[in-house]
Each structure stands twice: as C-alpha cells, then as structure tokens.
mmCIF file of C-alpha atoms and ligand atoms in Angstrom:
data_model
loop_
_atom_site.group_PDB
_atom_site.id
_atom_site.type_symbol
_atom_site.label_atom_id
_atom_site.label_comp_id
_atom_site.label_asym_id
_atom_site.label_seq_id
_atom_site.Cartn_x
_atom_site.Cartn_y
_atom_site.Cartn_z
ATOM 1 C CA UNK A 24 12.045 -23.450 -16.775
ATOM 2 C CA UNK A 25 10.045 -26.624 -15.253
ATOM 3 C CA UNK A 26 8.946 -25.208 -11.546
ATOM 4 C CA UNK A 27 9.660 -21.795 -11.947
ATOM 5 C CA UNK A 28 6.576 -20.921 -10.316
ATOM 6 C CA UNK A 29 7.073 -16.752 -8.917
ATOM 7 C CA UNK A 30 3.869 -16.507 -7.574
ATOM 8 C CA UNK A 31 4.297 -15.801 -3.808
ATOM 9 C CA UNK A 32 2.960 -18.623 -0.821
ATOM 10 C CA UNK A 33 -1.011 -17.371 0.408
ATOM 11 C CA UNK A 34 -1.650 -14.293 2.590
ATOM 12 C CA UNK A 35 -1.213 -14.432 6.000
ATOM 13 C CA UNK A 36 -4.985 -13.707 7.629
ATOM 14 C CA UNK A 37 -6.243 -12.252 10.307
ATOM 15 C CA UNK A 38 -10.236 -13.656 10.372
ATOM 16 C CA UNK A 39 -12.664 -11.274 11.631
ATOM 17 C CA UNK A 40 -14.045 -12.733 15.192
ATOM 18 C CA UNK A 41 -17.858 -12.107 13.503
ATOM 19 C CA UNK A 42 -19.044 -12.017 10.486
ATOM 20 C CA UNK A 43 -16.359 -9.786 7.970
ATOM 21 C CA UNK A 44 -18.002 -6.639 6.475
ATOM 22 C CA UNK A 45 -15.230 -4.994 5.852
ATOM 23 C CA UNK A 46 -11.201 -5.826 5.111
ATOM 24 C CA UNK A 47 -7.922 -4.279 5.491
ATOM 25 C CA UNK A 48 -4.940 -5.796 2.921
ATOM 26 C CA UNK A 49 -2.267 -4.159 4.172
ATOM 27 C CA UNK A 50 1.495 -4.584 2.013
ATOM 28 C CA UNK A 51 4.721 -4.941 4.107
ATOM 29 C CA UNK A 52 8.044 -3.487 3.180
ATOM 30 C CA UNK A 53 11.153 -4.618 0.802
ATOM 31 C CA UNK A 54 12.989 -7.703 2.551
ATOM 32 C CA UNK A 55 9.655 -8.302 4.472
ATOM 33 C CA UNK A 56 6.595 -10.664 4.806
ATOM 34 C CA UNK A 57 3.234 -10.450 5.606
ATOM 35 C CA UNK A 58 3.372 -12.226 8.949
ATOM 36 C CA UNK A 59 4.809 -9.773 11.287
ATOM 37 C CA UNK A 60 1.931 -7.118 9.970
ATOM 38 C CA UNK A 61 -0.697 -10.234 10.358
ATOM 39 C CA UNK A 62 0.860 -10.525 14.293
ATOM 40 C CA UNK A 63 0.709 -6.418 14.365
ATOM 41 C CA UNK A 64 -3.405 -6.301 13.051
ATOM 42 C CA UNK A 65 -3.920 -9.419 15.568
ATOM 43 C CA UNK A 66 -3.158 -6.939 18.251
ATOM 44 C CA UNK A 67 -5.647 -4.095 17.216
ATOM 45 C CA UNK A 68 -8.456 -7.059 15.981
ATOM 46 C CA UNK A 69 -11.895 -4.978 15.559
ATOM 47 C CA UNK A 70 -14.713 -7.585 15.138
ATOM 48 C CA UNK A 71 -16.022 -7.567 11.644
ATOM 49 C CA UNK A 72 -12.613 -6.490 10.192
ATOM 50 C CA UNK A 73 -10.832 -9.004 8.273
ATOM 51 C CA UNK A 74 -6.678 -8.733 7.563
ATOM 52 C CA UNK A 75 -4.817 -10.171 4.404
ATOM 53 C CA UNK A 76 -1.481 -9.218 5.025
ATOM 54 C CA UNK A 77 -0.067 -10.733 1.687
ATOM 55 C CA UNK A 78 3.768 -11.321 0.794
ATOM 56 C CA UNK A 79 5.741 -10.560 -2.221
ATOM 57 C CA UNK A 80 7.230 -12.631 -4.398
ATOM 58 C CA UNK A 81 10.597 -12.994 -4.463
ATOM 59 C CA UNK A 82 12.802 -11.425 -7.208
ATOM 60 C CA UNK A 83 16.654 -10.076 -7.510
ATOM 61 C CA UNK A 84 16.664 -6.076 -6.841
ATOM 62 C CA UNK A 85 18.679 -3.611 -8.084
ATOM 63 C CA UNK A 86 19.165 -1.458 -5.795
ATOM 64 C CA UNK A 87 20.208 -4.167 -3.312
ATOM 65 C CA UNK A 88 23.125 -5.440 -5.933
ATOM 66 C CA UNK A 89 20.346 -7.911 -7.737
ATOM 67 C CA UNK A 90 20.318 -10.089 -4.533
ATOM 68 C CA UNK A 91 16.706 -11.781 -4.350
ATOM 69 C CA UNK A 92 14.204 -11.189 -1.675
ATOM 70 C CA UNK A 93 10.615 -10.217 -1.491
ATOM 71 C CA UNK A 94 9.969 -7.200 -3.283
ATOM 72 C CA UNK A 95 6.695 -6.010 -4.548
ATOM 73 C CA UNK A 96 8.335 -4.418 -8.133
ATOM 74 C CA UNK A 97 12.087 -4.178 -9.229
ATOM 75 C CA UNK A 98 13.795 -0.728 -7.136
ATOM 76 C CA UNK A 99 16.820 1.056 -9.208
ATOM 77 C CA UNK A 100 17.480 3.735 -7.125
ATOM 78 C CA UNK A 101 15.860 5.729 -3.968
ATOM 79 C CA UNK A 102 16.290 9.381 -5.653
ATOM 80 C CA UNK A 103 12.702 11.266 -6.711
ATOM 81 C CA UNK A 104 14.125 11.341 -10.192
ATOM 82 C CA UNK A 105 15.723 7.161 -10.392
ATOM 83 C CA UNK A 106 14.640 5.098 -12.751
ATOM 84 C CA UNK A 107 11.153 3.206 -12.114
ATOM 85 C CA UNK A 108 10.226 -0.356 -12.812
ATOM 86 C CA UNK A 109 6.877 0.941 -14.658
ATOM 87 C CA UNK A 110 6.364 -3.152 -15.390
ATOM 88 C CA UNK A 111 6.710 -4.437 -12.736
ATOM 89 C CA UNK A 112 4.915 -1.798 -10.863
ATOM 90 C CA UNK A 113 1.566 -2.168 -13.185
ATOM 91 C CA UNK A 114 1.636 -6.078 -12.607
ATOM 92 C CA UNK A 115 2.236 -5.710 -9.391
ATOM 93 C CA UNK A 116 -0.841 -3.343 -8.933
ATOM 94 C CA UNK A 117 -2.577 -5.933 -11.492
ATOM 95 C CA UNK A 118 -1.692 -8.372 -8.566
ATOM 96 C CA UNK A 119 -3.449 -6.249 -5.821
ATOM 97 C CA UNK A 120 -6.583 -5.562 -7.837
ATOM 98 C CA UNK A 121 -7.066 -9.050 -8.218
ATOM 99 C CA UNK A 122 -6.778 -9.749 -4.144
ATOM 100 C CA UNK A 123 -9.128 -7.157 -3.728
ATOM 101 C CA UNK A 124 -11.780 -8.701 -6.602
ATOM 102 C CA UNK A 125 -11.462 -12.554 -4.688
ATOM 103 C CA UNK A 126 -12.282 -10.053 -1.251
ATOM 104 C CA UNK A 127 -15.479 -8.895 -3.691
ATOM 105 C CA UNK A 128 -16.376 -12.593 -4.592
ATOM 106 C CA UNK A 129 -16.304 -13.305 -0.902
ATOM 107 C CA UNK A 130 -18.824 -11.011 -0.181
ATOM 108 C CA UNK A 131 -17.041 -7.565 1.308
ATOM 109 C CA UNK A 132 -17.719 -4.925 -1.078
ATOM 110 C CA UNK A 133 -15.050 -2.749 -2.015
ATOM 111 C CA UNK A 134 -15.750 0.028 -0.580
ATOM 112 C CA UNK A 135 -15.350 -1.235 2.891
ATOM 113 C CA UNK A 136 -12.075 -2.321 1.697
ATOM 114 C CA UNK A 137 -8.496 -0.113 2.976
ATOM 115 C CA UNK A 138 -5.780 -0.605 1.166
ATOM 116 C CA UNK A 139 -2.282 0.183 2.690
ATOM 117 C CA UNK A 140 0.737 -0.498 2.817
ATOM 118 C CA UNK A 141 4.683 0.587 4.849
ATOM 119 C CA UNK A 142 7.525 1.399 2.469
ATOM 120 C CA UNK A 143 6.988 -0.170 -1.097
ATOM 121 C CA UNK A 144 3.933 -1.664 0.116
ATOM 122 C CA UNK A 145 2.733 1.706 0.834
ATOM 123 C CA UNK A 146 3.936 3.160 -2.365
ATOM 124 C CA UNK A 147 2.128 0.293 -4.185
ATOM 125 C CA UNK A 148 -0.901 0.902 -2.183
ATOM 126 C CA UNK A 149 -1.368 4.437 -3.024
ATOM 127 C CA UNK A 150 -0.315 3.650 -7.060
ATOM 128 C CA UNK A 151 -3.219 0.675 -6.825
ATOM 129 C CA UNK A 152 -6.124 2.872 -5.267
ATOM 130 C CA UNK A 153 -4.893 5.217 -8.356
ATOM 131 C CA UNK A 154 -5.402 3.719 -11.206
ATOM 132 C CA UNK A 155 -8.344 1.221 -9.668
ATOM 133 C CA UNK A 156 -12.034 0.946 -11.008
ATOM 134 C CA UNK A 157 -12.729 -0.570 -7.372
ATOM 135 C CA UNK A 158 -14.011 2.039 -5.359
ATOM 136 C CA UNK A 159 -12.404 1.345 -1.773
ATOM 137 C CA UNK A 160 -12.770 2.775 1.823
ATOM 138 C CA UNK A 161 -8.841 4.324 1.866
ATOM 139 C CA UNK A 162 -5.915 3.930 1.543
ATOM 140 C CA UNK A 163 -3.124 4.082 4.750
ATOM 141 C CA UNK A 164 0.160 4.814 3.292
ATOM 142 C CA UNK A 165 2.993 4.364 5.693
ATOM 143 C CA UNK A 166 6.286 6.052 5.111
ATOM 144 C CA UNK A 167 6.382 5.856 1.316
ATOM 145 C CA UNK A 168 6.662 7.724 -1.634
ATOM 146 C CA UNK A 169 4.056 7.773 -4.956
ATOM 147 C CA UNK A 170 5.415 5.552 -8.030
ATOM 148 C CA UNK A 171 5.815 6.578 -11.251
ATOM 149 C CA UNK A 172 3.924 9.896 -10.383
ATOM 150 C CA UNK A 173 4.569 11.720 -13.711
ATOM 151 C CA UNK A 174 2.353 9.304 -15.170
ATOM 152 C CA UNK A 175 -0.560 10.231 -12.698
ATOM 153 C CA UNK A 176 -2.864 13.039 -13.010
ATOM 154 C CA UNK A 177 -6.752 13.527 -12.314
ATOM 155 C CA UNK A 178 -7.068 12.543 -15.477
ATOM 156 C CA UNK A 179 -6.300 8.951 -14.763
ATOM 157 C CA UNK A 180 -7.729 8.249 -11.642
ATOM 158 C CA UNK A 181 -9.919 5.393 -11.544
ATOM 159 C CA UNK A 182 -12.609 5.336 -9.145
ATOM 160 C CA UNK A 183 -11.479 6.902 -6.036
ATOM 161 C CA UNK A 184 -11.157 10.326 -6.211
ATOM 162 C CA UNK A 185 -12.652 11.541 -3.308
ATOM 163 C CA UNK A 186 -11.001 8.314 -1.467
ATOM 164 C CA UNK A 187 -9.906 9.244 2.103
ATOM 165 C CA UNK A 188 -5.836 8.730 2.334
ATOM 166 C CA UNK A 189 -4.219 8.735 5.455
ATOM 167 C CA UNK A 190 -0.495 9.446 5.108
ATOM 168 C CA UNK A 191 2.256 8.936 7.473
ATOM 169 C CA UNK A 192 5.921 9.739 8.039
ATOM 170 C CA UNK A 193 8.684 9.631 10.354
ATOM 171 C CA UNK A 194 10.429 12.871 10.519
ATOM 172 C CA UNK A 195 14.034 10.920 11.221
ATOM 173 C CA UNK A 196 13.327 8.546 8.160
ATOM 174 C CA UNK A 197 17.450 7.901 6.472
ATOM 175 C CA UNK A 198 16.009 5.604 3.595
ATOM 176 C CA UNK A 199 12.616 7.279 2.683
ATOM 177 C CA UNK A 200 13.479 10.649 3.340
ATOM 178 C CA UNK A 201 10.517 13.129 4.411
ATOM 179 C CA UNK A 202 10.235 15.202 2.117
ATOM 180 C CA UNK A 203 9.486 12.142 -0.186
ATOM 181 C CA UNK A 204 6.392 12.160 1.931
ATOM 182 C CA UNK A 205 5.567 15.491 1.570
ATOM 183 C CA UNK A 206 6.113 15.623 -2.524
ATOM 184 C CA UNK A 207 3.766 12.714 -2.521
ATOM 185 C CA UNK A 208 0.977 14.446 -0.143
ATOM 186 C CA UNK A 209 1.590 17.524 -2.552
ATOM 187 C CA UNK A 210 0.993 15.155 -5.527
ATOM 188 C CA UNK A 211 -2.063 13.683 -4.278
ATOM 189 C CA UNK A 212 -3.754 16.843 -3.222
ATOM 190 C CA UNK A 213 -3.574 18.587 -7.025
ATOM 191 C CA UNK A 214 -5.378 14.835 -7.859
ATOM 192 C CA UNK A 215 -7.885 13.983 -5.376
ATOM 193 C CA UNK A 216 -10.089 16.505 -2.857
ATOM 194 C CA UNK A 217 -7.573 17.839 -0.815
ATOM 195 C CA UNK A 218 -9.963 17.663 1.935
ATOM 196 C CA UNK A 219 -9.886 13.797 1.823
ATOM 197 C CA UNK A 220 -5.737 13.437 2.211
ATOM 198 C CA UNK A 221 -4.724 13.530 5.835
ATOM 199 C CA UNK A 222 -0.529 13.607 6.075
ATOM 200 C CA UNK A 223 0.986 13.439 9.835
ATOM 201 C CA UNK A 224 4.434 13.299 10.541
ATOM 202 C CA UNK A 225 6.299 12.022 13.622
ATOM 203 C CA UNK A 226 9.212 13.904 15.657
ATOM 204 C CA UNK A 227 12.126 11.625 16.000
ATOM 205 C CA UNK A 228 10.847 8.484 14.002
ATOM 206 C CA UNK A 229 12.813 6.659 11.779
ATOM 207 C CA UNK A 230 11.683 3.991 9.362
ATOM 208 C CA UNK A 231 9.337 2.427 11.219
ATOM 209 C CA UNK A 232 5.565 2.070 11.494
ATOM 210 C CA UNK A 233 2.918 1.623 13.579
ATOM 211 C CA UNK A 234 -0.291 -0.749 12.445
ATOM 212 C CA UNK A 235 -2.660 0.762 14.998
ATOM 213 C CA UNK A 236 -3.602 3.580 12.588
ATOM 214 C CA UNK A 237 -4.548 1.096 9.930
ATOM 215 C CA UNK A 238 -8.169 -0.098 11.659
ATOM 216 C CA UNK A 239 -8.864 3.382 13.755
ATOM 217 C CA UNK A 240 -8.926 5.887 11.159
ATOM 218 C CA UNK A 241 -11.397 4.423 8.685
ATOM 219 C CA UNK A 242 -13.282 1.603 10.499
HETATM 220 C C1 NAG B 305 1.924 -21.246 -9.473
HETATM 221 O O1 NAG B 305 1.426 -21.745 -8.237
HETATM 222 C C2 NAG B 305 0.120 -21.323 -7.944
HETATM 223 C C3 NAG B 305 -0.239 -21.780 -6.524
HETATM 224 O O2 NAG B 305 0.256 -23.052 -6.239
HETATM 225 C C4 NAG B 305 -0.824 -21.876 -9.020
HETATM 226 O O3 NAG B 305 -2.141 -21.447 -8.756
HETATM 227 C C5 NAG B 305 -0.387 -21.343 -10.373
HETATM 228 O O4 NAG B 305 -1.182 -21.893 -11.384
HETATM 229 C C6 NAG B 305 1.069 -21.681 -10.637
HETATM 230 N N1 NAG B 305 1.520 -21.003 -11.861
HETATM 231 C C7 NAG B 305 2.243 -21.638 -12.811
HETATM 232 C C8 NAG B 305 2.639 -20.801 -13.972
HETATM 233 O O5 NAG B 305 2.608 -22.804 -12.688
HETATM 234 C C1 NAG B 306 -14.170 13.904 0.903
HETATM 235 O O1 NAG B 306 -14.400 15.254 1.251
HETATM 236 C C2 NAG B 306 -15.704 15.704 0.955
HETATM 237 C C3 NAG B 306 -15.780 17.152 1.358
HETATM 238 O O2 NAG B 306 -14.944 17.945 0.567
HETATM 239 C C4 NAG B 306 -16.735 14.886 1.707
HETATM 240 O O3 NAG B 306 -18.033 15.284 1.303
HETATM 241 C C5 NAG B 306 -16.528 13.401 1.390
HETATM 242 O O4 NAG B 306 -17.383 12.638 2.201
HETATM 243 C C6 NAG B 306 -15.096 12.999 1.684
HETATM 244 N N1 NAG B 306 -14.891 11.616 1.282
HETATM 245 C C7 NAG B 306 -14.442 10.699 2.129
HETATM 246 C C8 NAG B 306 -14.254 9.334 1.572
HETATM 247 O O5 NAG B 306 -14.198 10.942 3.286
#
C-alpha cells in the first residue's frame, strides 16, 4: 500500500543541560505518547542525563475491539494465561534495541543506559533488557507484568543478569492487577540475582505512576 509507512513520528527528548553520559528511554503506556513522560523527566532533569521518551506506533488492538491507537505489540487479553503477541513483542523489542544502539553511536555507552517503561512500556522494558546483548544500567518497570515469560529462563538472558531492576506497583491497580506484579518479581528473581530486583508497592494507588523514581534510583 503506497504510504503505508507504521513507523512511529521521532522521540520526544529531554537534552541533558551538560554534556550526556548517561540516558534514560523510558516507554509510556497503551493509548499513550511519549510527551507527557518527556514533560514528567523535564521536571526531575539531572544534568548529564539525557530522556528519549519514544512513542508507539499505531496499530488496531484486540483487546480494545481492534480500534487503532499506539500500542507497543498487539494485547489479546489481560489474564496471566491470554494469548501473547510473541511477534509483535520480539519486533517490538527489535525496535528498542535499535534506539538503544543509535544512543551507543552517539557516544553513551550502554551501560549507563535505564531502560523503563509504565504499563506495556514497562512490560516491554523488562522483556528488552531480557533477551539484550547490551549490557545496560537497569531497568524501571512501572506497574507491568513480564511478556511471554514461559519463554524466559536464565538460560536466555542476554547480557544483564546481574542488571539492577527496580519494580513498582500500585496496590489498588483494576487493569494490571498486583499480583501480576508480584508473579513477575517472582519470575525475575529465579532468573537474575535476586539481590539486584528491588519490588515496592504502593497503599491505595491505582494505575498510575510516578517518573521521579526513574533518574533517583540508578543515576
Ligand atoms: C518510514 O518513514 C521513516 C521516517 O520518515 C523512514 O526512515 C522509513 O524509511 C520509512 N519506511 C518505509 C517502509 O517507507
Ligand atoms: C548485584 O548484586 C551483587 C551482589 O549480589 C552486586 O555485587 C552487584 O554489584 C549488583 N549489581 C548491580 C547492577 O547492582
């Protein structure tokens, strides 16, 4: 089809107010963009961190009666056992590693890259940081869950096993549901040095997030 071009607009960027040495790309929610997280880091702006808050391209979802918005990977269902886009999830990740290689090229190593994400950005975040060869700072993983975990194991990991995670979840949360969170923390802990995972919950919160974790913990 002439001008079917999916691939989403640029990243919304935060520039470092000195020299970057180090980066956070941080991945928004379903339905979202990167420019209310890009508003959010501009807020909590350390000097020589740089923030690519990058959007998703648009695509019908399932779950959402195949009505198009942005949306990191296809979502069937919200249940631990639904069905899982597994392609759209590995292209998706493909899509990440990529960002994080033209980060590379300009000259911030990976490791002094976070990745992290709220919702399905946070679930693609954590799958990314997986199955990566680039060896990054962390991963923040905001009220999510871990995608297609039975094909994970330490067997797979990439790079970052002893990567610091830093896990968060509302205790309130109607559409990711807590104990989401904590099956993923238990996941991660048989595959990565439990000492490394950090998983706090919040009385009372809902679905939201907070970016001021994002720069404090790791930078
Ligand atoms: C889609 O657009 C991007 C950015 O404008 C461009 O780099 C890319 O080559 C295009 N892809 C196709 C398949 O036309
Ligand atoms: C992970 O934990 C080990 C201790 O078990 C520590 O030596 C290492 O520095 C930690 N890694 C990170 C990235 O914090």
């Amino acid at each position: 089809m002439c001008g079917n071009n999916m691939s989403a607009p640029l990243p919304a960027i935060v520039p470092a107010a000195r020299k970057a040495t180090a980066a956070v790309i941080f991945l928004h929610g379903l339905g979202d963009t990167g420019h209310g997280w890009a508003e959010a880091m501009a807020g909590i702006r350390t000097p020589h961190v740089k923030y690519i808050c990058p959007h998703a391209p648009v695509m019908p979802v399932s779950l959402n009666m195949n009505m198009a918005m942005p949306s990191w990977f296809d979502i069937i269902g919200l249940s631990p056992d639904a069905e899982e886009d597994e392609t759209g999830i590995k292209k998706a990740a493909e899509s990440i590693k990529a960002l994080i290689d033209q980060e590379v090229k300009n000259g911030i190593p990976s490791h002094r890259i976070v990745l992290g994400g709220f919702s399905q950005g946070g679930a693609l975040s954590l799958y990314t940081a997986l199955t990566t060869h680039q060896k990054l700072a962390g991963v923040v993983a905001l009220s999510c869950w871990l995608p297609l975990r039975n094909s994970l194991s330490k067997s797979v990991i990439g790079s970052n096993k002893e990567i610091a995670i830093l896990q968060c979840h509302g205790e309130a949360d109607p559409l990711v549901p807590l104990i989401f969170g904590c099956l993923t923390v238990e996941k991660l802990k048989t595959m990565l040095n439990p000492n490394n995972i950090t998983f706090k919950t919040y009385a009372r919160m809902p679905h939201s997030a907070s970016a001021m974790f994002v720069t404090t913990f790791f930078f």
